[in-house]
Amino acid sequence: MKDERDCPCGTTRTFGGCCGPIISGKTTAPTAEALMRARYSSYATGAIDFIERSQAPEGRGNFDRAGSEKWAKESEWLGLNIVSKKDGGPGDATGTVSFIARYKQNGEEHEHQEIGVFRKDGDSWLFVEGRHPVPRTIVNDSPAPGRNAPCSCGSGKKFKKCHGQ
């Protein structure tokens, strides 16, 4: 029987025509983005086996299954936004996908921002690691910053601790 509900990953396709076959193992993700979407849908549907199975072998030892199951069950998954992607196509060996996953937990909305790093192993894409985006630094463009002002180089340090020495 075909699953006709909307796919949690946010495409206009049904779950049975999008992430469902990837999560069930009937097919493999053709791109890093497709794997990212399937991993999000796995959290949304509680299919934690897929989260573990789609992780690169070197990262499986760090996988917190109990924590992932708890997060998946206690959250209402609100949507996935793919911010950007680099490589990760059918002919690539590696790729990155920057995304924002929105969810609600204990009545409060949250955003999980990450840059997912993926690699292809044969015909299958694997999740290697998640990196948190670098926070934006406020740059002070004034000609002569005060000693306690942010350094104009963008380091995020005070001028006196960076270039004011």
CSV table of C-alpha atoms in Angstrom, one decimal, residues 40 43-46 67-78 102-108 110:
chain,number,residue,atom,x,y,z
A,40,TYR,CA,14.8,14.7,8.9
A,43,TYR,CA,13.1,12.0,13.2
A,44,ALA,CA,9.6,13.2,12.3
A,45,THR,CA,8.3,9.7,11.9
A,46,GLY,CA,10.3,8.1,14.7
A,67,GLY,CA,18.7,10.5,23.1
A,68,SER,CA,17.6,10.5,19.5
A,69,GLU,CA,14.5,8.4,20.2
A,70,LYS,CA,13.6,10.8,23.1
A,71,TRP,CA,14.1,13.9,20.9
A,72,ALA,CA,12.0,12.4,18.1
A,73,LYS,CA,9.2,11.3,20.3
A,74,GLU,CA,9.0,14.5,22.4
A,75,SER,CA,9.1,16.9,19.5
A,76,GLU,CA,6.5,18.1,17.1
A,77,TRP,CA,8.4,18.4,13.8
A,78,LEU,CA,7.4,21.7,12.1
A,102,ARG,CA,12.2,23.5,13.1
A,103,TYR,CA,10.5,21.7,15.9
A,104,LYS,CA,8.4,22.3,19.0
A,105,GLN,CA,9.2,20.7,22.4
A,106,ASN,CA,7.3,21.4,25.6
A,107,GLY,CA,5.2,24.0,23.8
A,108,GLU,CA,8.3,26.0,22.8
A,110,HIS,CA,13.1,25.7,18.4
